[in-house]
Coordinates of N, CA and C in Angstrom, one line a residue:
M1 N -24.9 6.1 -65.4 CA -25.3 5.2 -64.4 C -24.4 4.0 -64.3
S2 N -23.9 3.6 -63.2 CA -22.9 2.5 -63.1 C -23.7 1.2 -62.9
D3 N -23.0 0.2 -63.4 CA -23.6 -1.2 -63.3 C -23.0 -2.0 -62.1
F4 N -22.2 -1.3 -61.3 CA -21.5 -2.0 -60.2 C -21.4 -1.0 -59.0
I5 N -21.1 -1.5 -57.8 CA -20.9 -0.7 -56.7 C -19.5 -1.1 -56.1
Y6 N -19.0 -0.2 -55.2 CA -17.8 -0.5 -54.4 C -18.3 -1.0 -53.1
L7 N -17.8 -2.1 -52.6 CA -18.0 -2.6 -51.3 C -16.8 -2.3 -50.4
A8 N -17.0 -1.5 -49.4 CA -15.9 -1.1 -48.5 C -16.0 -2.0 -47.3
S9 N -15.7 -3.3 -47.4 CA -15.8 -4.3 -46.3 C -14.9 -5.4 -46.6
Q10 N -14.3 -5.9 -45.6 CA -13.4 -7.1 -45.7 C -14.2 -8.4 -45.5
S11 N -15.5 -8.3 -45.2 CA -16.3 -9.5 -44.8 C -16.6 -10.3 -46.1
P12 N -16.2 -11.6 -46.1 CA -16.6 -12.5 -47.2 C -18.1 -12.7 -47.2
R13 N -18.7 -12.7 -46.0 CA -20.2 -12.9 -45.9 C -20.9 -11.8 -46.7
R14 N -20.5 -10.5 -46.5 CA -21.1 -9.4 -47.2 C -21.0 -9.6 -48.8
R15 N -19.9 -10.1 -49.2 CA -19.7 -10.3 -50.6 C -20.7 -11.4 -51.1
Q16 N -20.8 -12.5 -50.3 CA -21.7 -13.5 -50.7 C -23.2 -13.0 -50.8
L17 N -23.5 -12.2 -49.8 CA -24.9 -11.7 -49.8 C -25.2 -10.8 -51.0
L18 N -24.2 -9.9 -51.3 CA -24.4 -9.1 -52.5 C -24.6 -10.0 -53.8
E19 N -23.8 -11.0 -53.9 CA -23.9 -11.9 -55.0 C -25.3 -12.6 -55.0
Q20 N -25.8 -12.9 -53.8 CA -27.1 -13.5 -53.7 C -28.2 -12.7 -54.4
I21 N -28.1 -11.3 -54.3 CA -29.1 -10.5 -54.9 C -28.6 -9.9 -56.3
G22 N -27.6 -10.5 -56.8 CA -27.1 -10.1 -58.2 C -26.5 -8.8 -58.3
V23 N -25.8 -8.3 -57.3 CA -25.2 -7.0 -57.4 C -23.7 -7.1 -57.7
Q24 N -23.3 -6.6 -58.8 CA -21.8 -6.6 -59.2 C -21.1 -5.6 -58.3
H25 N -20.0 -6.1 -57.7 CA -19.2 -5.2 -56.8 C -17.7 -5.4 -56.9
K26 N -17.0 -4.3 -56.6 CA -15.6 -4.3 -56.5 C -15.2 -3.9 -55.1
L27 N -14.2 -4.5 -54.5 CA -13.7 -4.2 -53.2 C -13.0 -2.9 -53.1
L28 N -13.3 -2.1 -52.1 CA -12.6 -0.8 -51.9 C -12.1 -0.9 -50.4
L29 N -10.9 -1.5 -50.2 CA -10.5 -1.9 -48.9 C -9.5 -0.8 -48.4
P30 N -9.4 -0.7 -47.0 CA -8.4 0.3 -46.5 C -7.0 -0.1 -46.8
D31 N -6.1 0.9 -47.0 CA -4.7 0.7 -47.2 C -4.1 0.2 -45.9
P32 N -3.0 -0.4 -45.9 CA -2.3 -0.9 -44.6 C -2.1 0.3 -43.7
H33 N -1.8 1.5 -44.2 CA -1.5 2.6 -43.3 C -2.8 3.2 -42.6
E34 N -4.0 2.8 -43.1 CA -5.2 3.3 -42.5 C -5.5 2.5 -41.3
D35 N -5.9 3.2 -40.2 CA -6.3 2.5 -39.0 C -7.8 2.2 -38.9
A36 N -8.2 1.2 -39.7 CA -9.6 0.9 -39.8 C -10.2 0.5 -38.5
E37 N -9.5 -0.2 -37.7 CA -10.0 -0.7 -36.4 C -10.3 0.5 -35.4
A38 N -9.5 1.6 -35.6 CA -9.8 2.7 -34.7 C -11.2 3.3 -34.9
L39 N -11.7 3.2 -36.1 CA -13.1 3.7 -36.3 C -14.1 3.0 -35.5
E40 N -13.8 1.8 -35.0 CA -14.8 1.0 -34.3 C -14.8 1.2 -32.8
A41 N -14.0 2.2 -32.3 CA -13.9 2.5 -30.9 C -15.2 3.0 -30.4
V42 N -15.6 2.5 -29.2 CA -16.9 3.0 -28.6 C -16.6 4.2 -27.8
L43 N -17.5 5.2 -27.9 CA -17.3 6.5 -27.2 C -18.2 6.5 -26.0
G44 N -17.6 6.3 -24.8 CA -18.3 6.4 -23.5 C -19.4 5.4 -23.5
A45 N -20.6 5.9 -22.9 CA -21.7 5.0 -22.7 C -22.7 5.2 -23.9
E46 N -22.1 4.9 -25.1 CA -22.9 5.1 -26.4 C -23.9 4.1 -26.5
A47 N -25.1 4.5 -26.9 CA -26.2 3.5 -27.2 C -25.8 2.7 -28.4
P48 N -26.1 1.4 -28.4 CA -25.7 0.5 -29.5 C -26.1 1.0 -30.9
A49 N -27.4 1.4 -31.0 CA -27.9 1.8 -32.4 C -27.1 3.1 -32.8
R50 N -26.9 4.0 -31.9 CA -26.2 5.2 -32.3 C -24.7 4.9 -32.7
Y51 N -24.1 4.0 -31.9 CA -22.8 3.5 -32.2 C -22.6 2.9 -33.6
V52 N -23.5 2.0 -33.9 CA -23.3 1.3 -35.2 C -23.6 2.2 -36.3
Q53 N -24.5 3.1 -36.2 CA -24.7 4.1 -37.3 C -23.6 5.1 -37.4
R54 N -23.0 5.5 -36.3 CA -21.9 6.4 -36.4 C -20.6 5.8 -37.0
V55 N -20.3 4.5 -36.6 CA -19.2 3.8 -37.2 C -19.4 3.6 -38.7
T56 N -20.6 3.2 -39.1 CA -20.8 3.0 -40.5 C -20.6 4.3 -41.3
G57 N -21.0 5.4 -40.7 CA -20.8 6.7 -41.4 C -19.3 7.1 -41.5
L58 N -18.6 6.8 -40.5 CA -17.1 7.0 -40.5 C -16.4 6.1 -41.5
K59 N -16.9 4.8 -41.6 CA -16.3 3.9 -42.6 C -16.6 4.4 -44.0
L60 N -17.8 4.9 -44.2 CA -18.2 5.4 -45.5 C -17.4 6.7 -45.9
D61 N -17.2 7.6 -44.9 CA -16.4 8.8 -45.2 C -15.0 8.4 -45.6
A62 N -14.4 7.4 -44.9 CA -13.1 6.9 -45.3 C -13.0 6.3 -46.6
A63 N -14.1 5.5 -47.0 CA -14.1 4.8 -48.3 C -14.3 5.8 -49.4
V64 N -15.1 6.8 -49.2 CA -15.3 7.8 -50.3 C -14.0 8.6 -50.5
A65 N -13.3 9.0 -49.4 CA -12.0 9.7 -49.5 C -11.0 8.8 -50.3
R66 N -11.0 7.5 -50.0 CA -10.1 6.5 -50.6 C -10.4 6.4 -52.1
L67 N -11.7 6.4 -52.5 CA -12.1 6.3 -53.9 C -11.6 7.5 -54.6
Q68 N -11.7 8.7 -54.0 CA -11.2 10.0 -54.7 C -9.7 10.0 -54.8
A69 N -9.0 9.6 -53.7 CA -7.6 9.6 -53.7 C -7.0 8.7 -54.7
L70 N -7.6 7.5 -54.9 CA -7.1 6.6 -55.9 C -7.5 6.9 -57.4
G71 N -8.5 7.9 -57.5 CA -8.9 8.3 -58.8 C -9.6 7.2 -59.6
L72 N -10.4 6.3 -58.9 CA -11.1 5.2 -59.5 C -12.4 5.7 -60.2
P73 N -12.9 5.0 -61.1 CA -14.2 5.4 -61.8 C -15.3 5.6 -60.7
A74 N -16.2 6.5 -61.0 CA -17.2 6.8 -60.0 C -18.3 5.7 -60.0
A75 N -18.7 5.3 -58.8 CA -19.8 4.3 -58.7 C -20.2 4.4 -57.2
P76 N -21.5 4.0 -56.9 CA -21.9 4.1 -55.5 C -21.0 3.2 -54.6
V77 N -20.8 3.7 -53.3 CA -20.0 3.0 -52.3 C -20.9 2.5 -51.2
L78 N -20.8 1.3 -50.8 CA -21.6 0.7 -49.8 C -20.7 0.3 -48.6
C79 N -21.2 0.7 -47.4 CA -20.5 0.3 -46.2 C -21.6 -0.3 -45.2
A80 N -21.1 -1.1 -44.3 CA -22.0 -1.7 -43.3 C -21.2 -2.0 -42.0
D81 N -21.9 -2.0 -40.9 CA -21.2 -2.4 -39.6 C -22.3 -3.1 -38.8
T82 N -21.8 -4.2 -38.1 CA -22.7 -5.0 -37.3 C -22.2 -5.0 -35.9
T83 N -23.2 -4.8 -34.9 CA -22.8 -5.0 -33.5 C -23.8 -5.8 -32.8
V84 N -23.3 -6.5 -31.8 CA -24.2 -7.3 -30.9 C -24.4 -6.5 -29.6
A85 N -25.6 -6.4 -29.1 CA -25.9 -5.6 -27.9 C -26.7 -6.5 -26.9
L86 N -26.1 -6.6 -25.7 CA -26.8 -7.3 -24.6 C -27.2 -6.1 -23.7
G87 N -28.5 -5.8 -23.7 CA -29.0 -4.6 -23.0 C -28.3 -3.4 -23.7
R88 N -27.7 -2.5 -23.0 CA -27.0 -1.4 -23.6 C -25.5 -1.7 -23.8
D89 N -25.0 -2.9 -23.4 CA -23.6 -3.3 -23.6 C -23.3 -3.7 -25.0
I90 N -22.3 -3.1 -25.6 CA -21.9 -3.4 -27.0 C -20.8 -4.5 -26.9
L91 N -21.1 -5.6 -27.6 CA -20.1 -6.7 -27.7 C -19.5 -6.7 -29.1
G92 N -18.3 -6.2 -29.1 CA -17.6 -6.1 -30.4 C -16.9 -7.4 -30.8
K93 N -15.9 -7.3 -31.6 CA -15.1 -8.4 -32.0 C -14.1 -8.8 -30.9
P94 N -14.1 -10.0 -30.5 CA -13.2 -10.4 -29.4 C -11.7 -10.3 -29.8
F95 N -10.9 -9.8 -28.9 CA -9.4 -9.7 -29.3 C -8.6 -10.9 -28.9
D96 N -9.2 -11.9 -28.2 CA -8.6 -13.2 -28.0 C -9.6 -14.2 -27.6
A97 N -9.1 -15.5 -27.4 CA -10.0 -16.6 -27.1 C -10.7 -16.4 -25.8
A98 N -10.0 -15.9 -24.8 CA -10.5 -15.7 -23.4 C -11.7 -14.7 -23.5
Q99 N -11.5 -13.6 -24.2 CA -12.6 -12.7 -24.4 C -13.8 -13.3 -25.1
A100 N -13.5 -14.1 -26.1 CA -14.6 -14.7 -26.9 C -15.4 -15.7 -26.0
R101 N -14.7 -16.4 -25.1 CA -15.4 -17.3 -24.2 C -16.3 -16.5 -23.2
A102 N -15.7 -15.4 -22.7 CA -16.5 -14.5 -21.8 C -17.7 -13.9 -22.4
M103 N -17.6 -13.5 -23.7 CA -18.8 -13.0 -24.4 C -19.9 -14.1 -24.6
L104 N -19.5 -15.2 -25.0 CA -20.4 -16.3 -25.2 C -21.1 -16.8 -23.9
A105 N -20.3 -16.7 -22.8 CA -20.9 -17.1 -21.5 C -22.0 -16.1 -21.1
R106 N -21.8 -14.8 -21.5 CA -22.9 -13.8 -21.2 C -24.1 -14.0 -22.1
L107 N -23.8 -14.4 -23.4 CA -25.0 -14.6 -24.3 C -25.8 -15.8 -24.1
A108 N -25.1 -16.9 -23.6 CA -25.8 -18.2 -23.4 C -27.0 -18.0 -22.5
G109 N -28.1 -18.6 -23.0 CA -29.4 -18.5 -22.2 C -30.1 -17.2 -22.3
Q110 N -29.6 -16.2 -23.1 CA -30.1 -14.9 -23.1 C -30.6 -14.5 -24.5
T111 N -31.4 -13.5 -24.6 CA -31.8 -12.9 -25.9 C -31.0 -11.6 -26.1
H112 N -30.3 -11.5 -27.2 CA -29.6 -10.2 -27.5 C -30.1 -9.6 -28.8
R113 N -29.7 -8.4 -29.0 CA -30.0 -7.7 -30.3 C -28.8 -7.7 -31.2
V114 N -29.0 -7.8 -32.5 CA -28.0 -7.6 -33.5 C -28.4 -6.5 -34.4
L115 N -27.5 -5.4 -34.4 CA -27.8 -4.2 -35.1 C -26.9 -4.1 -36.3
T116 N -27.4 -4.0 -37.5 CA -26.5 -3.7 -38.7 C -27.0 -2.4 -39.3
A117 N -26.0 -1.5 -39.4 CA -26.3 -0.2 -40.1 C -25.6 -0.3 -41.5
I118 N -26.3 0.2 -42.5 CA -25.8 0.3 -43.8 C -25.9 1.7 -44.3
A119 N -25.0 2.0 -45.2 CA -25.0 3.4 -45.8 C -24.4 3.2 -47.2
V120 N -25.0 4.0 -48.1 CA -24.5 4.0 -49.5 C -24.4 5.4 -50.0
Q121 N -23.4 5.7 -50.7 CA -23.2 7.1 -51.2 C -22.9 7.1 -52.7
K122 N -23.6 8.0 -53.4 CA -23.4 8.2 -54.8 C -23.3 9.7 -55.0
G123 N -22.1 10.1 -55.4 CA -21.9 11.6 -55.5 C -22.0 12.2 -54.1
R124 N -22.9 13.2 -54.0 CA -23.1 13.8 -52.7 C -24.3 13.2 -51.9
Q125 N -25.0 12.3 -52.6 CA -26.2 11.7 -52.0 C -25.8 10.6 -51.1
R126 N -26.3 10.6 -49.9 CA -26.1 9.5 -48.9 C -27.4 8.9 -48.4
H127 N -27.5 7.6 -48.4 CA -28.8 7.0 -47.9 C -28.3 6.0 -46.8
T128 N -29.1 5.9 -45.7 CA -28.8 5.0 -44.6 C -30.0 4.2 -44.2
A129 N -29.7 3.1 -43.5 CA -30.8 2.2 -43.0 C -30.2 1.5 -41.8
L130 N -31.1 1.0 -40.9 CA -30.7 0.3 -39.7 C -31.6 -1.0 -39.6
S131 N -30.9 -2.1 -39.5 CA -31.7 -3.4 -39.3 C -31.5 -3.9 -37.8
E132 N -32.6 -4.2 -37.2 CA -32.5 -4.7 -35.8 C -33.1 -6.1 -35.7
S133 N -32.4 -7.0 -35.2 CA -32.9 -8.4 -35.0 C -32.6 -8.9 -33.6
W134 N -33.3 -10.0 -33.2 CA -33.1 -10.5 -31.9 C -32.7 -12.0 -32.0
V135 N -31.7 -12.4 -31.2 CA -31.2 -13.8 -31.3 C -31.3 -14.3 -29.9
R136 N -31.8 -15.5 -29.7 CA -31.8 -16.2 -28.4 C -30.9 -17.4 -28.4
F137 N -29.9 -17.4 -27.6 CA -29.0 -18.6 -27.4 C -29.6 -19.5 -26.3
A138 N -29.4 -20.8 -26.6 CA -29.8 -21.8 -25.5 C -28.7 -21.7 -24.5
P139 N -28.9 -22.2 -23.3 CA -27.9 -22.3 -22.3 C -26.7 -23.1 -22.9
M140 N -25.5 -22.8 -22.6 CA -24.3 -23.5 -23.0 C -23.4 -23.8 -21.9
T141 N -22.8 -25.0 -21.9 CA -21.9 -25.4 -20.8 C -20.5 -24.8 -21.2
A142 N -19.7 -24.7 -20.2 CA -18.3 -24.2 -20.3 C -17.6 -25.0 -21.4
A143 N -17.8 -26.3 -21.4 CA -17.2 -27.2 -22.4 C -17.6 -26.9 -23.8
Q144 N -18.9 -26.6 -24.0 CA -19.5 -26.3 -25.3 C -18.9 -25.0 -25.8
I145 N -18.8 -24.0 -24.9 CA -18.2 -22.7 -25.3 C -16.8 -22.8 -25.6
K146 N -16.0 -23.6 -24.8 CA -14.6 -23.8 -25.1 C -14.4 -24.4 -26.4
A147 N -15.2 -25.5 -26.7 CA -15.0 -26.2 -28.0 C -15.4 -25.3 -29.2
Y148 N -16.4 -24.5 -29.1 CA -16.8 -23.6 -30.2 C -15.6 -22.5 -30.4
V149 N -15.1 -22.0 -29.4 CA -14.1 -21.0 -29.5 C -12.8 -21.6 -30.1
A150 N -12.5 -22.8 -29.6 CA -11.3 -23.5 -30.1 C -11.3 -23.7 -31.6
G151 N -12.5 -23.8 -32.2 CA -12.6 -23.9 -33.7 C -12.3 -22.7 -34.4
G152 N -12.1 -21.5 -33.7 CA -11.6 -20.3 -34.4 C -12.7 -19.4 -35.0
E153 N -14.0 -19.9 -35.0 CA -15.1 -19.2 -35.7 C -15.4 -17.8 -35.1
P154 N -15.3 -17.7 -33.7 CA -15.7 -16.4 -33.1 C -14.8 -15.2 -33.5
M155 N -13.5 -15.4 -33.9 CA -12.6 -14.3 -34.1 C -13.0 -13.5 -35.3
G156 N -13.0 -12.2 -35.1 CA -13.3 -11.2 -36.2 C -14.8 -11.0 -36.3
K157 N -15.6 -11.6 -35.4 CA -17.1 -11.5 -35.5 C -17.6 -10.8 -34.2
A158 N -18.5 -9.8 -34.4 CA -19.2 -9.1 -33.3 C -19.9 -10.1 -32.5
G159 N -19.7 -10.0 -31.1 CA -20.4 -11.0 -30.2 C -19.8 -12.3 -30.2
A160 N -18.7 -12.5 -30.9 CA -17.9 -13.8 -30.9 C -18.7 -15.0 -31.5
Y161 N -19.6 -14.7 -32.5 CA -20.2 -15.9 -33.1 C -20.6 -15.5 -34.5
G162 N -20.7 -16.6 -35.4 CA -21.3 -16.4 -36.7 C -22.6 -17.2 -36.8
V163 N -23.7 -16.5 -37.1 CA -25.0 -17.2 -37.2 C -25.0 -18.3 -38.3
Q164 N -24.2 -18.1 -39.3 CA -24.2 -19.0 -40.4 C -23.3 -20.2 -40.2
G165 N -22.6 -20.2 -39.1 CA -21.6 -21.3 -38.8 C -22.1 -22.3 -37.8
K166 N -21.1 -22.8 -37.0 CA -21.5 -23.8 -36.0 C -22.3 -23.3 -34.8
A167 N -22.3 -22.0 -34.6 CA -23.0 -21.4 -33.5 C -24.5 -21.7 -33.7
A168 N -25.0 -21.9 -35.0 CA -26.4 -22.2 -35.2 C -27.0 -23.3 -34.4
S169 N -26.1 -24.3 -34.0 CA -26.6 -25.4 -33.2 C -26.9 -25.0 -31.8
H170 N -26.6 -23.7 -31.4 CA -26.9 -23.2 -30.0 C -27.9 -22.1 -30.0
I171 N -28.4 -21.8 -31.2 CA -29.4 -20.7 -31.3 C -30.8 -21.2 -31.4
E172 N -31.6 -20.8 -30.3 CA -33.0 -21.3 -30.2 C -33.9 -20.6 -31.1
Q173 N -33.8 -19.3 -31.2 CA -34.8 -18.5 -31.9 C -34.1 -17.2 -32.5
I174 N -34.7 -16.8 -33.6 CA -34.3 -15.6 -34.3 C -35.5 -14.9 -34.7
R175 N -35.5 -13.5 -34.4 CA -36.6 -12.7 -34.9 C -35.9 -11.5 -35.7
G176 N -36.4 -11.3 -36.9 CA -35.8 -10.2 -37.7 C -35.2 -10.7 -39.0
S177 N -34.0 -10.1 -39.3 CA -33.4 -10.4 -40.6 C -32.2 -11.3 -40.5
Y178 N -32.3 -12.5 -41.0 CA -31.2 -13.4 -41.0 C -30.0 -12.8 -41.7
S179 N -30.2 -12.2 -42.8 CA -29.0 -11.6 -43.6 C -28.5 -10.4 -42.8
G180 N -29.3 -9.7 -42.0 CA -28.9 -8.6 -41.2 C -28.0 -9.2 -40.1
I181 N -28.3 -10.3 -39.5 CA -27.5 -10.9 -38.5 C -26.1 -11.4 -39.1
M182 N -26.2 -11.8 -40.3 CA -24.9 -12.2 -41.0 C -24.0 -11.0 -41.3
G183 N -24.6 -9.8 -41.4 CA -23.8 -8.6 -41.6 C -24.3 -7.7 -42.7
L184 N -25.3 -8.1 -43.5 CA -25.8 -7.2 -44.6 C -27.3 -7.5 -44.8
P185 N -28.2 -6.7 -44.2 CA -29.6 -7.0 -44.3 C -30.1 -6.7 -45.8
L186 N -30.5 -7.8 -46.5 CA -30.7 -7.7 -47.9 C -31.9 -6.8 -48.3
F187 N -32.9 -6.9 -47.5 CA -34.1 -6.1 -47.9 C -33.7 -4.6 -47.9
E188 N -33.1 -4.1 -46.8 CA -32.7 -2.7 -46.7 C -31.6 -2.4 -47.7
T189 N -30.7 -3.3 -47.9 CA -29.6 -3.0 -48.8 C -30.2 -2.8 -50.3
A190 N -31.1 -3.7 -50.7 CA -31.7 -3.6 -52.0 C -32.4 -2.3 -52.2
S191 N -33.1 -1.9 -51.1 CA -33.9 -0.6 -51.2 C -32.9 0.6 -51.4
L192 N -31.8 0.6 -50.6 CA -30.9 1.7 -50.7 C -30.2 1.7 -52.1
L193 N -29.8 0.5 -52.6 CA -29.2 0.4 -53.9 C -30.1 0.9 -55.0
R194 N -31.4 0.5 -54.9 CA -32.3 0.9 -56.0 C -32.5 2.5 -56.0
S195 N -32.3 3.1 -54.8 CA -32.5 4.5 -54.7 C -31.3 5.3 -55.3
V196 N -30.2 4.6 -55.6 CA -29.1 5.2 -56.3 C -28.9 4.6 -57.7
G197 N -30.0 3.9 -58.2 CA -30.0 3.4 -59.6 C -29.4 2.1 -59.8
I198 N -29.1 1.3 -58.8 CA -28.6 -0.1 -59.0 C -29.7 -1.1 -58.9
S199 N -29.9 -1.9 -59.9 CA -30.9 -2.9 -59.9 C -30.5 -4.1 -59.1
C200 N -31.4 -4.7 -58.4 CA -31.2 -5.9 -57.5 C -32.1 -7.0 -58.0

């Protein structure tokens, strides 16, 4: 039985959340030659929940293959992916400031869903879970959106915002899992990790 897990994520927020529940972890990151971004491509009119679960599965497949290729000590591998959905539209990570402003203009004054899928694998055992939360943004002026984007916070984040950052001053209401909106729902994560023998 291992006393640590591998986290296959570059997100510093996911590391902080694992530390919050006392889970020892080592990073298992993609090599430079791996096209990790390609795994996040949306296939046609894919439903957001199906999309986020499929991407998480692909990330876990890649991470398990990486673990075996590197010959590292065996331990459970954890992957997660978060997406923001406005209706059936998937709002991924913005590729520039203009796209970030456009996403935030769509989210302002609306309620959207945040879906985080998680998956853990130990040997041949794989366990998965999906967290669904709702976030309502207050109306935002073009100047407010521009100022928020200029701070750089939206880049690298699904939906162009981070709930734990300055965007919080524009969020009227949250229903669901705050840690799930951050990128790693702790209740579901702890349950999955306990199922593969990791104490939380």
